[in-house]
Coordinates of N, CA and C and ligand atoms in Angstrom, one line a residue:
M1 N 11.2 3.2 44.4 CA 11.9 1.9 44.3 C 10.9 0.9 43.7
K2 N 11.4 0.2 42.6 CA 10.6 -0.8 42.0 C 11.0 -2.2 42.5
I3 N 10.1 -3.0 42.9 CA 10.4 -4.3 43.4 C 9.8 -5.4 42.6
I4 N 10.7 -6.3 42.1 CA 10.2 -7.4 41.3 C 10.5 -8.7 42.1
V5 N 9.4 -9.4 42.4 CA 9.7 -10.7 43.2 C 9.5 -11.9 42.2
T6 N 10.6 -12.7 42.2 CA 10.5 -13.8 41.3 C 10.4 -15.1 42.1
K7 N 10.0 -16.2 41.4 CA 9.8 -17.5 42.1 C 11.1 -18.0 42.8
N8 N 12.2 -17.9 42.0 CA 13.5 -18.5 42.5 C 14.7 -17.7 41.9
Y9 N 15.9 -18.3 42.3 CA 17.1 -17.7 41.8 C 17.2 -17.6 40.3
D10 N 16.8 -18.7 39.6 CA 17.0 -18.7 38.2 C 16.2 -17.6 37.5
E11 N 15.0 -17.4 38.0 CA 14.1 -16.4 37.4 C 14.7 -15.0 37.7
M12 N 15.2 -14.8 38.9 CA 15.8 -13.5 39.3 C 17.0 -13.2 38.3
S13 N 17.8 -14.3 38.1 CA 18.9 -14.1 37.2 C 18.5 -13.7 35.8
K14 N 17.4 -14.4 35.3 CA 17.0 -14.2 33.9 C 16.4 -12.7 33.8
K15 N 15.6 -12.3 34.8 CA 15.0 -11.0 34.7 C 16.1 -9.9 34.7
A16 N 17.1 -10.1 35.6 CA 18.2 -9.2 35.7 C 19.0 -9.1 34.4
A17 N 19.3 -10.3 33.8 CA 20.0 -10.3 32.5 C 19.2 -9.6 31.4
E18 N 17.9 -9.7 31.4 CA 17.1 -9.1 30.4 C 17.2 -7.6 30.5
L19 N 17.2 -7.1 31.8 CA 17.3 -5.7 32.0 C 18.7 -5.1 31.6
M20 N 19.7 -5.9 31.9 CA 21.1 -5.5 31.5 C 21.2 -5.5 30.0
A21 N 20.7 -6.5 29.4 CA 20.8 -6.7 27.9 C 20.1 -5.5 27.2
E22 N 19.0 -5.1 27.7 CA 18.3 -3.9 27.2 C 19.2 -2.7 27.2
I23 N 19.9 -2.5 28.3 CA 20.8 -1.3 28.5 C 21.9 -1.4 27.5
I24 N 22.5 -2.6 27.3 CA 23.6 -2.8 26.4 C 23.2 -2.6 24.9
K25 N 21.9 -3.1 24.6 CA 21.4 -2.9 23.2 C 21.2 -1.4 22.9
N26 N 20.6 -0.7 23.9 CA 20.2 0.7 23.7 C 21.5 1.6 23.6
K27 N 22.5 1.2 24.3 CA 23.7 2.0 24.4 C 25.0 1.1 24.3
P28 N 25.4 0.8 23.1 CA 26.5 -0.2 23.0 C 27.8 0.2 23.8
D29 N 28.0 1.5 24.0 CA 29.2 1.9 24.8 C 28.9 2.3 26.2
C30 N 27.8 1.6 26.8 CA 27.4 1.9 28.1 C 28.5 1.6 29.2
V31 N 28.3 2.1 30.3 CA 29.2 1.9 31.5 C 28.4 1.0 32.5
L32 N 28.9 -0.2 32.7 CA 28.2 -1.1 33.6 C 29.0 -1.1 34.9
G33 N 28.3 -0.8 36.0 CA 28.9 -0.9 37.4 C 28.6 -2.4 37.8
L34 N 29.6 -3.1 38.1 CA 29.4 -4.5 38.3 C 29.7 -5.0 39.8
A35 N 29.1 -6.1 40.1 CA 29.3 -6.6 41.5 C 29.7 -8.0 41.5
T36 N 30.2 -8.5 42.6 CA 30.6 -9.9 42.7 C 29.7 -10.6 43.8
G37 N 30.2 -11.7 44.3 CA 29.4 -12.5 45.2 C 28.6 -13.6 44.5
D38 N 28.0 -14.5 45.2 CA 27.2 -15.6 44.6 C 26.0 -15.1 43.8
T39 N 25.4 -14.0 44.3 CA 24.1 -13.6 43.8 C 24.2 -13.3 42.3
P40 N 25.1 -12.5 41.7 CA 25.0 -12.1 40.3 C 25.6 -13.2 39.4
I41 N 26.1 -14.3 39.9 CA 26.7 -15.3 39.0 C 25.6 -15.8 37.9
G42 N 24.4 -16.1 38.3 CA 23.4 -16.6 37.4 C 23.1 -15.5 36.3
M43 N 23.1 -14.2 36.7 CA 22.9 -13.2 35.8 C 24.0 -13.1 34.7
Y44 N 25.3 -13.3 35.2 CA 26.4 -13.3 34.3 C 26.3 -14.4 33.3
N45 N 25.9 -15.6 33.8 CA 25.7 -16.8 32.9 C 24.7 -16.5 31.8
E46 N 23.6 -15.8 32.2 CA 22.5 -15.5 31.3 C 23.1 -14.5 30.2
L47 N 23.9 -13.5 30.7 CA 24.4 -12.5 29.8 C 25.4 -13.2 28.8
V48 N 26.2 -14.1 29.3 CA 27.1 -14.9 28.4 C 26.2 -15.6 27.3
A49 N 25.1 -16.2 27.8 CA 24.3 -17.0 26.8 C 23.7 -16.0 25.8
K50 N 23.3 -14.8 26.2 CA 22.8 -13.8 25.2 C 23.9 -13.4 24.3
Y51 N 25.1 -13.3 24.8 CA 26.2 -12.9 23.9 C 26.5 -14.0 22.9
E52 N 26.5 -15.2 23.4 CA 26.7 -16.4 22.5 C 25.7 -16.5 21.4
A53 N 24.4 -16.1 21.8 CA 23.3 -16.2 20.8 C 23.3 -15.0 19.9
G54 N 24.3 -14.1 20.0 CA 24.4 -12.9 19.1 C 23.5 -11.8 19.5
E55 N 22.9 -11.9 20.7 CA 21.9 -10.8 21.1 C 22.5 -9.6 21.5
I56 N 23.7 -9.7 22.2 CA 24.4 -8.5 22.7 C 25.8 -8.6 22.4
D57 N 26.4 -7.4 22.4 CA 27.8 -7.3 22.0 C 28.5 -6.4 23.0
F58 N 29.7 -6.9 23.6 CA 30.4 -6.1 24.6 C 31.6 -5.3 24.1
A59 N 31.7 -5.3 22.7 CA 32.9 -4.7 22.2 C 33.2 -3.3 22.6
A60 N 32.1 -2.5 22.8 CA 32.3 -1.1 23.2 C 32.0 -0.8 24.7
V61 N 31.6 -1.9 25.4 CA 31.1 -1.7 26.8 C 32.3 -1.4 27.7
R62 N 32.0 -0.5 28.6 CA 33.0 -0.2 29.7 C 32.5 -0.7 31.0
S63 N 33.3 -1.1 31.9 CA 32.8 -1.5 33.2 C 33.7 -1.0 34.4
I64 N 33.1 -0.9 35.5 CA 33.8 -0.6 36.7 C 33.2 -1.3 37.9
N65 N 34.0 -2.0 38.7 CA 33.5 -2.8 39.8 C 33.4 -2.0 41.1
L66 N 32.5 -2.5 41.9 CA 32.2 -1.9 43.2 C 33.3 -2.0 44.2
D67 N 33.9 -3.2 44.3 CA 34.8 -3.4 45.5 C 35.8 -4.5 45.2
E68 N 36.7 -4.6 46.1 CA 37.8 -5.7 46.1 C 38.4 -5.9 47.5
Y69 N 38.8 -7.1 47.8 CA 39.5 -7.3 49.1 C 40.8 -6.5 49.0
Y70 N 41.3 -6.2 50.3 CA 42.6 -5.6 50.4 C 43.3 -6.1 51.6
P71 N 44.6 -6.5 51.5 CA 45.3 -6.7 50.2 C 44.9 -8.1 49.6
I72 N 45.0 -8.1 48.3 CA 44.8 -9.4 47.5 C 45.4 -9.2 46.1
S73 N 46.0 -10.2 45.6 CA 46.6 -10.1 44.3 C 45.5 -10.5 43.2
P74 N 45.5 -10.0 42.1 CA 44.5 -10.2 41.1 C 44.4 -11.7 40.6
D75 N 45.6 -12.4 40.8 CA 45.5 -13.8 40.4 C 45.1 -14.8 41.5
N76 N 44.9 -14.2 42.7 CA 44.3 -15.0 43.8 C 42.9 -15.4 43.4
D77 N 42.6 -16.7 43.4 CA 41.2 -17.1 42.9 C 40.1 -16.6 43.8
Q78 N 40.4 -15.9 44.9 CA 39.3 -15.3 45.7 C 39.2 -13.8 45.4
S79 N 40.1 -13.3 44.6 CA 40.0 -11.8 44.3 C 38.8 -11.6 43.4
Y80 N 38.3 -10.4 43.5 CA 37.1 -10.0 42.7 C 37.5 -9.8 41.2
R81 N 38.8 -9.5 41.0 CA 39.3 -9.4 39.6 C 39.2 -10.8 39.0
Y82 N 39.7 -11.8 39.7 CA 39.7 -13.2 39.2 C 38.2 -13.6 38.9
F83 N 37.4 -13.3 39.9 CA 35.9 -13.6 39.7 C 35.3 -13.0 38.5
M84 N 35.6 -11.7 38.2 CA 35.0 -11.1 37.0 C 35.6 -11.7 35.7
N85 N 36.9 -12.0 35.7 CA 37.4 -12.6 34.5 C 36.7 -13.9 34.3
K86 N 36.6 -14.7 35.3 CA 36.1 -16.1 35.2 C 34.6 -16.1 34.8
H87 N 33.8 -15.2 35.5 CA 32.4 -15.3 35.3 C 31.9 -14.5 34.1
L88 N 32.6 -13.5 33.7 CA 32.1 -12.6 32.6 C 33.2 -12.3 31.6
F89 N 34.2 -11.6 32.0 CA 35.1 -10.9 31.0 C 35.8 -11.9 30.1
D90 N 36.2 -13.1 30.6 CA 36.9 -14.1 29.7 C 35.9 -14.8 28.8
R91 N 34.6 -14.6 29.0 CA 33.6 -15.3 28.2 C 32.8 -14.5 27.2
V92 N 33.1 -13.2 27.2 CA 32.5 -12.3 26.2 C 33.6 -11.5 25.5
N93 N 33.2 -10.6 24.5 CA 34.2 -9.9 23.8 C 34.4 -8.5 24.3
I94 N 34.4 -8.4 25.7 CA 34.7 -7.1 26.3 C 36.2 -6.9 26.2
D95 N 36.7 -5.6 26.0 CA 38.1 -5.3 25.9 C 38.5 -5.1 27.4
K96 N 39.4 -6.0 27.9 CA 39.7 -5.9 29.3 C 40.3 -4.6 29.7
A97 N 40.9 -3.9 28.7 CA 41.4 -2.5 29.0 C 40.3 -1.6 29.4
N98 N 39.1 -1.9 29.0 CA 37.9 -1.1 29.4 C 37.2 -1.6 30.7
T99 N 37.8 -2.5 31.4 CA 37.3 -2.9 32.7 C 38.1 -2.5 33.8
R100 N 37.5 -2.1 34.9 CA 38.2 -1.7 36.1 C 37.7 -2.5 37.3
V101 N 38.6 -3.0 38.1 CA 38.2 -3.5 39.5 C 39.2 -2.9 40.4
P102 N 38.8 -2.5 41.6 CA 39.8 -1.9 42.5 C 41.0 -2.8 42.7
D103 N 42.2 -2.1 42.8 CA 43.5 -2.8 42.8 C 43.9 -3.2 44.2
G104 N 43.7 -4.5 44.5 CA 44.0 -5.0 45.8 C 45.5 -5.0 46.1
T105 N 46.3 -4.6 45.2 CA 47.8 -4.5 45.5 C 48.3 -3.1 45.5
A106 N 47.3 -2.1 45.4 CA 47.7 -0.7 45.4 C 48.6 -0.4 46.7
E107 N 49.7 0.3 46.5 CA 50.6 0.6 47.6 C 50.1 1.9 48.3
N108 N 49.8 2.9 47.6 CA 49.3 4.1 48.2 C 47.8 4.1 48.1
V109 N 47.1 3.6 49.1 CA 45.7 3.4 49.1 C 44.9 4.7 48.8
R110 N 45.3 5.8 49.5 CA 44.6 7.0 49.4 C 44.7 7.6 48.0
E111 N 45.9 7.5 47.4 CA 46.0 7.9 46.0 C 45.2 7.0 45.0
F112 N 45.2 5.7 45.3 CA 44.5 4.8 44.5 C 43.0 5.1 44.5
C113 N 42.5 5.4 45.7 CA 41.0 5.6 45.9 C 40.6 6.9 45.1
S114 N 41.4 7.9 45.2 CA 41.0 9.1 44.5 C 41.1 9.0 43.0
A115 N 42.1 8.2 42.5 CA 42.2 7.9 41.1 C 41.0 7.1 40.6
Y116 N 40.6 6.1 41.4 CA 39.4 5.3 41.1 C 38.2 6.1 40.9
E117 N 38.0 7.0 41.9 CA 36.8 7.9 41.9 C 36.9 8.8 40.7
A118 N 38.1 9.3 40.4 CA 38.2 10.2 39.2 C 37.9 9.4 37.9
H119 N 38.3 8.1 37.9 CA 38.0 7.3 36.7 C 36.5 7.1 36.5
L120 N 35.8 6.9 37.7 CA 34.3 6.8 37.6 C 33.7 8.1 37.1
D121 N 34.3 9.2 37.5 CA 33.8 10.5 37.0 C 34.1 10.7 35.5
A122 N 35.3 10.2 35.1 CA 35.7 10.4 33.7 C 34.8 9.5 32.8
L123 N 34.3 8.4 33.4 CA 33.3 7.6 32.6 C 31.9 8.2 32.5
G124 N 31.8 9.3 33.3 CA 30.4 9.9 33.4 C 29.5 9.2 34.3
G125 N 30.0 8.5 35.3 CA 29.1 7.6 36.2 C 28.7 6.4 35.4
T126 N 28.0 5.5 36.1 CA 27.6 4.3 35.5 C 26.1 4.4 34.9
D127 N 25.9 3.7 33.8 CA 24.5 3.6 33.3 C 23.6 2.8 34.2
V128 N 24.3 1.7 34.7 CA 23.6 0.9 35.7 C 24.6 0.4 36.7
Q129 N 24.2 0.4 38.0 CA 25.1 -0.2 39.0 C 24.4 -1.5 39.5
V130 N 25.0 -2.6 39.4 CA 24.5 -3.8 39.9 C 25.0 -3.9 41.4
L131 N 24.1 -4.3 42.3 CA 24.4 -4.5 43.7 C 23.9 -5.8 44.2
G132 N 24.6 -6.4 45.1 CA 24.1 -7.5 45.9 C 23.8 -6.8 47.2
I133 N 23.5 -7.6 48.2 CA 23.3 -7.0 49.6 C 23.9 -8.0 50.6
G134 N 24.6 -7.4 51.6 CA 25.1 -8.3 52.6 C 24.0 -8.6 53.6
R135 N 24.1 -9.7 54.3 CA 23.0 -10.1 55.2 C 22.9 -9.0 56.3
N136 N 23.9 -8.2 56.5 CA 23.8 -7.1 57.5 C 23.4 -5.8 56.8
G137 N 23.0 -5.9 55.5 CA 22.5 -4.7 54.8 C 23.6 -3.9 54.2
H138 N 24.9 -4.4 54.1 CA 25.9 -3.7 53.4 C 25.7 -3.7 51.9
I139 N 26.1 -2.6 51.3 CA 26.2 -2.6 49.8 C 27.6 -2.3 49.4
G140 N 28.1 -3.0 48.4 CA 29.5 -3.0 48.1 C 30.1 -3.5 49.4
F141 N 31.1 -2.8 50.0 CA 31.6 -3.2 51.3 C 31.3 -2.0 52.3
N142 N 30.3 -1.3 52.0 CA 29.9 -0.2 52.9 C 29.2 -0.8 54.1
E143 N 29.9 -1.0 55.2 CA 29.4 -1.8 56.3 C 28.6 -0.9 57.2
P144 N 27.6 -1.4 58.0 CA 26.9 -0.6 58.9 C 27.8 0.1 59.9
D145 N 27.5 1.4 60.1 CA 28.4 2.2 60.9 C 27.6 3.5 61.3
A146 N 28.2 4.3 62.2 CA 27.5 5.6 62.6 C 27.6 6.6 61.4
E147 N 28.7 6.5 60.6 CA 28.8 7.3 59.4 C 29.2 6.4 58.2
L148 N 28.8 6.8 57.1 CA 29.2 6.1 55.8 C 30.0 7.0 55.0
E149 N 31.0 6.5 54.3 CA 31.8 7.3 53.5 C 31.2 7.6 52.1
R150 N 31.5 8.8 51.6 CA 30.9 9.1 50.3 C 31.6 8.4 49.1
F151 N 32.9 8.4 49.1 CA 33.6 8.0 47.9 C 34.4 6.7 48.1
T152 N 35.1 6.3 47.1 CA 35.9 5.1 47.2 C 36.9 5.2 48.3
H153 N 37.0 4.1 49.2 CA 37.8 4.2 50.4 C 38.2 2.8 50.8
L154 N 39.1 2.7 51.8 CA 39.5 1.5 52.4 C 38.6 1.2 53.6
V155 N 38.1 0.0 53.8 CA 37.2 -0.2 54.9 C 37.7 -1.5 55.7
E156 N 37.4 -1.5 57.0 CA 37.7 -2.6 57.8 C 36.4 -3.5 57.8
L157 N 36.6 -4.8 57.4 CA 35.4 -5.6 57.3 C 34.8 -6.0 58.7
T158 N 33.5 -6.1 58.8 CA 33.0 -6.5 60.1 C 33.1 -8.0 60.3
P159 N 33.1 -8.4 61.6 CA 33.2 -9.9 61.8 C 32.1 -10.6 61.1
D160 N 30.9 -10.1 61.0 CA 29.8 -10.7 60.3 C 30.1 -11.0 58.8
T161 N 30.7 -10.0 58.2 CA 31.1 -10.1 56.7 C 32.2 -11.1 56.6
I162 N 33.2 -11.0 57.5 CA 34.3 -12.0 57.4 C 33.8 -13.4 57.5
E163 N 32.9 -13.6 58.5 CA 32.3 -14.9 58.7 C 31.5 -15.3 57.4
A164 N 30.7 -14.4 56.9 CA 29.8 -14.7 55.8 C 30.7 -15.1 54.5
N165 N 31.8 -14.4 54.4 CA 32.6 -14.6 53.2 C 33.6 -15.7 53.4
S166 N 33.8 -16.3 54.6 CA 34.8 -17.3 54.8 C 34.5 -18.6 54.0
R167 N 33.2 -18.7 53.6 CA 32.9 -19.9 52.9 C 33.7 -20.1 51.6
F168 N 34.2 -19.0 51.1 CA 34.9 -19.0 49.8 C 36.4 -19.3 50.1
F169 N 36.9 -19.1 51.3 CA 38.3 -19.3 51.6 C 38.5 -20.6 52.4
A170 N 39.8 -21.0 52.4 CA 40.2 -22.3 53.1 C 39.8 -22.2 54.6
S171 N 39.9 -21.0 55.2 CA 39.5 -20.8 56.6 C 39.2 -19.3 56.8
E172 N 38.5 -19.1 57.9 CA 38.1 -17.7 58.2 C 39.4 -16.8 58.4
A173 N 40.5 -17.4 58.9 CA 41.7 -16.6 59.1 C 42.2 -16.1 57.8
E174 N 41.9 -16.7 56.7 CA 42.4 -16.3 55.4 C 41.7 -15.2 54.7
V175 N 40.5 -14.8 55.2 CA 39.7 -13.8 54.6 C 40.4 -12.4 54.9
P176 N 40.7 -11.6 53.9 CA 41.3 -10.3 54.2 C 40.5 -9.5 55.1
K177 N 41.1 -8.7 56.0 CA 40.4 -8.0 57.0 C 39.9 -6.6 56.5
H178 N 40.4 -6.3 55.3 CA 40.1 -5.0 54.7 C 39.6 -5.1 53.3
A179 N 39.0 -4.1 52.8 CA 38.6 -4.1 51.4 C 38.6 -2.6 50.9
L180 N 38.6 -2.5 49.5 CA 38.5 -1.2 48.9 C 37.0 -1.2 48.3
T181 N 36.3 -0.2 48.5 CA 34.9 -0.1 48.0 C 34.5 1.3 47.6
M182 N 33.7 1.3 46.6 CA 33.0 2.6 46.3 C 32.3 3.0 47.5
G183 N 32.1 4.3 47.7 CA 31.3 4.8 48.8 C 29.9 5.0 48.3
I184 N 29.0 5.5 49.2 CA 27.6 5.6 48.9 C 27.4 6.6 47.8
H185 N 28.1 7.7 47.8 CA 28.0 8.7 46.7 C 28.5 8.1 45.4
S186 N 29.5 7.4 45.5 CA 30.0 6.7 44.2 C 28.9 5.8 43.6
V187 N 28.3 5.1 44.5 CA 27.2 4.2 44.0 C 26.1 5.0 43.4
F188 N 25.8 6.2 44.0 CA 24.7 7.0 43.6 C 25.0 7.8 42.3
K189 N 26.2 7.7 41.8 CA 26.6 8.3 40.5 C 26.0 7.5 39.4
A190 N 25.4 6.3 39.7 CA 24.7 5.5 38.7 C 23.4 6.1 38.3
R191 N 23.1 6.0 37.0 CA 21.7 6.5 36.6 C 20.7 5.5 37.0
K192 N 21.0 4.3 37.1 CA 20.1 3.3 37.5 C 20.8 2.3 38.4
I193 N 20.1 1.8 39.4 CA 20.6 0.8 40.3 C 19.8 -0.4 40.3
L194 N 20.5 -1.6 40.2 CA 19.8 -2.8 40.1 C 20.3 -3.7 41.3
L195 N 19.5 -3.9 42.3 CA 19.9 -4.7 43.4 C 19.3 -6.1 43.4
L196 N 20.1 -7.1 43.5 CA 19.7 -8.5 43.4 C 19.8 -9.2 44.8
A197 N 18.8 -10.0 45.1 CA 18.9 -10.8 46.4 C 18.2 -12.1 46.2
S198 N 18.8 -13.1 46.8 CA 18.1 -14.4 46.7 C 18.4 -15.2 48.0
G199 N 17.4 -15.9 48.5 CA 17.6 -16.8 49.6 C 17.1 -16.2 51.0
K200 N 16.8 -17.1 51.9 CA 16.3 -16.7 53.2 C 17.3 -15.9 54.0
N201 N 18.6 -16.2 53.8 CA 19.6 -15.4 54.6 C 19.6 -13.9 54.2
K202 N 18.9 -13.5 53.2 CA 18.9 -12.1 52.8 C 17.5 -11.5 53.2
A203 N 16.6 -12.3 53.8 CA 15.3 -11.8 54.0 C 15.2 -10.7 55.0
A204 N 16.0 -10.7 56.1 CA 16.0 -9.6 57.0 C 16.6 -8.3 56.4
A205 N 17.6 -8.5 55.6 CA 18.2 -7.3 54.9 C 17.2 -6.7 53.9
I206 N 16.4 -7.5 53.2 CA 15.5 -7.0 52.2 C 14.3 -6.4 52.9
N207 N 13.9 -7.0 54.0 CA 12.8 -6.4 54.8 C 13.2 -5.0 55.3
A208 N 14.4 -4.8 55.8 CA 14.9 -3.5 56.2 C 15.0 -2.6 55.0
L209 N 15.5 -3.0 53.9 CA 15.6 -2.2 52.7 C 14.2 -1.6 52.3
V210 N 13.2 -2.5 52.4 CA 11.9 -2.1 51.9 C 11.1 -1.3 53.0
K211 N 11.3 -1.6 54.3 CA 10.4 -1.0 55.3 C 11.0 -0.2 56.3
S212 N 12.3 -0.3 56.6 CA 12.9 0.4 57.8 C 13.1 1.9 57.5
N213 N 13.3 2.7 58.5 CA 13.7 4.0 58.3 C 15.1 4.0 57.7
I214 N 15.5 5.2 57.1 CA 16.8 5.3 56.6 C 17.8 5.4 57.7
T215 N 18.8 4.5 57.7 CA 19.7 4.4 58.7 C 21.1 3.9 58.2
T216 N 22.1 4.5 58.7 CA 23.5 4.1 58.3 C 23.8 2.7 59.0
S217 N 23.0 2.3 59.9 CA 23.2 0.9 60.5 C 22.7 -0.2 59.5
C218 N 22.0 0.3 58.4 CA 21.6 -0.7 57.3 C 21.9 0.1 56.1
P219 N 23.1 0.1 55.5 CA 23.4 1.0 54.4 C 22.5 0.9 53.2
A220 N 21.9 -0.2 53.0 CA 21.0 -0.4 51.8 C 19.7 0.5 52.0
T221 N 19.4 0.9 53.2 CA 18.2 1.7 53.3 C 18.4 3.1 52.6
L222 N 19.6 3.5 52.4 CA 19.8 4.8 51.8 C 19.4 4.8 50.3
L223 N 19.2 3.6 49.8 CA 18.9 3.5 48.3 C 17.5 4.1 48.0
C224 N 16.6 4.2 49.0 CA 15.3 4.8 48.7 C 15.5 6.3 48.3
L225 N 16.6 6.8 48.5 CA 16.9 8.2 48.1 C 17.3 8.4 46.7
H226 N 17.6 7.3 46.0 CA 18.0 7.3 44.6 C 16.8 7.2 43.7
P227 N 16.7 8.0 42.6 CA 15.5 8.1 41.8 C 15.2 6.9 41.0
D228 N 16.1 6.0 40.8 CA 15.9 4.9 39.9 C 16.5 3.6 40.4
V229 N 15.8 2.9 41.3 CA 16.3 1.7 41.9 C 15.3 0.6 41.5
T230 N 15.8 -0.5 41.0 CA 15.0 -1.7 40.8 C 15.6 -2.8 41.7
V231 N 14.8 -3.5 42.5 CA 15.2 -4.6 43.3 C 14.6 -5.8 42.6
I232 N 15.4 -6.8 42.3 CA 14.9 -8.1 41.9 C 15.3 -9.1 42.9
C233 N 14.3 -9.7 43.6 CA 14.6 -10.7 44.6 C 13.7 -11.9 44.5
D234 N 14.1 -13.0 45.0 CA 13.2 -14.2 44.9 C 12.3 -14.2 46.1
E235 N 11.4 -15.2 46.1 CA 10.4 -15.2 47.2 C 11.0 -15.4 48.5
D236 N 12.1 -16.2 48.6 CA 12.7 -16.4 49.9 C 13.3 -15.1 50.4
A237 N 14.0 -14.4 49.6 CA 14.6 -13.1 50.1 C 13.5 -12.1 50.5
Y238 N 12.3 -12.3 49.9 CA 11.2 -11.3 50.1 C 10.3 -11.8 51.3
S239 N 10.6 -13.0 51.8 CA 9.6 -13.7 52.7 C 9.3 -12.9 54.0
L240 N 10.1 -12.0 54.4 CA 9.8 -11.3 55.7 C 9.1 -9.9 55.4
V241 N 9.0 -9.5 54.2 CA 8.4 -8.2 53.9 C 6.9 -8.3 54.1
Ligands
GLP1 C1 30.1 -9.3 49.6 C2 30.3 -8.2 48.6 C3 29.1 -7.5 48.2 C4 28.0 -8.5 47.9 C5 27.6 -9.2 49.2 C6 26.7 -10.3 49.1 O1 30.8 -9.2 50.8 N1 31.3 -7.2 49.0 O2 29.4 -6.7 47.0 O3 26.9 -7.9 47.3 O4 28.7 -9.5 50.0 O5 27.4 -11.5 48.6 P1 26.6 -12.8 48.1 O6 25.9 -12.4 46.8 O7 27.7 -13.8 47.9 O8 25.6 -13.1 49.1

């Protein structure tokens, strides 16, 4: 695992965008595994700036997102589909038909999950999977548990995640109690994993990711089994290591 510690959030975002831009330049039809949350917003802004400067082109890029609340409609401004359109897809020349975010309105969840996993396979896995990290060590919405699922599945969110994510909603009661998420094996289909973290509230999770034994009670610890992981975090997130 390669760890890059930056001074602050802006530097983390710039470094991450540089790495992503290299991947897009080297393989114009690359498959980007994308993530939501506060953490990658700065990286998306940097990528948009690079696109506007004519440095990168999204015309042939394909993307697939990690997770989505369930149930939620794509036009709900808290949905991850809405987030991706707002922060990236509507601002660059990506063909939206080439983007996938789990469908928060899927009626047959089991069927949806296997189709999503099949789509990931049809893409040949991702060239890079961007990850944030929950303060409880979750990746995607793979919450700490005795067992972790391999593939895309429906998950019940933990009270900690509901509380952490309530800042985006009018009240905690409005946070969906479930989500659709890629599983650990789905994430591992990436040729490269890029995990971003910023701020003191991620320090315990980053400390566990770097130092703790591998445990399903901190899903991020499994990442040390993947052959190509880069962690870019700021000094605050790294402060307990
Ligand atoms: C959310 C998402 C994750 C994200 C994490 C951190 O619940 N499901 O994909 O990485 O929590 O979010 P943030 O970057 O806002 O701290």
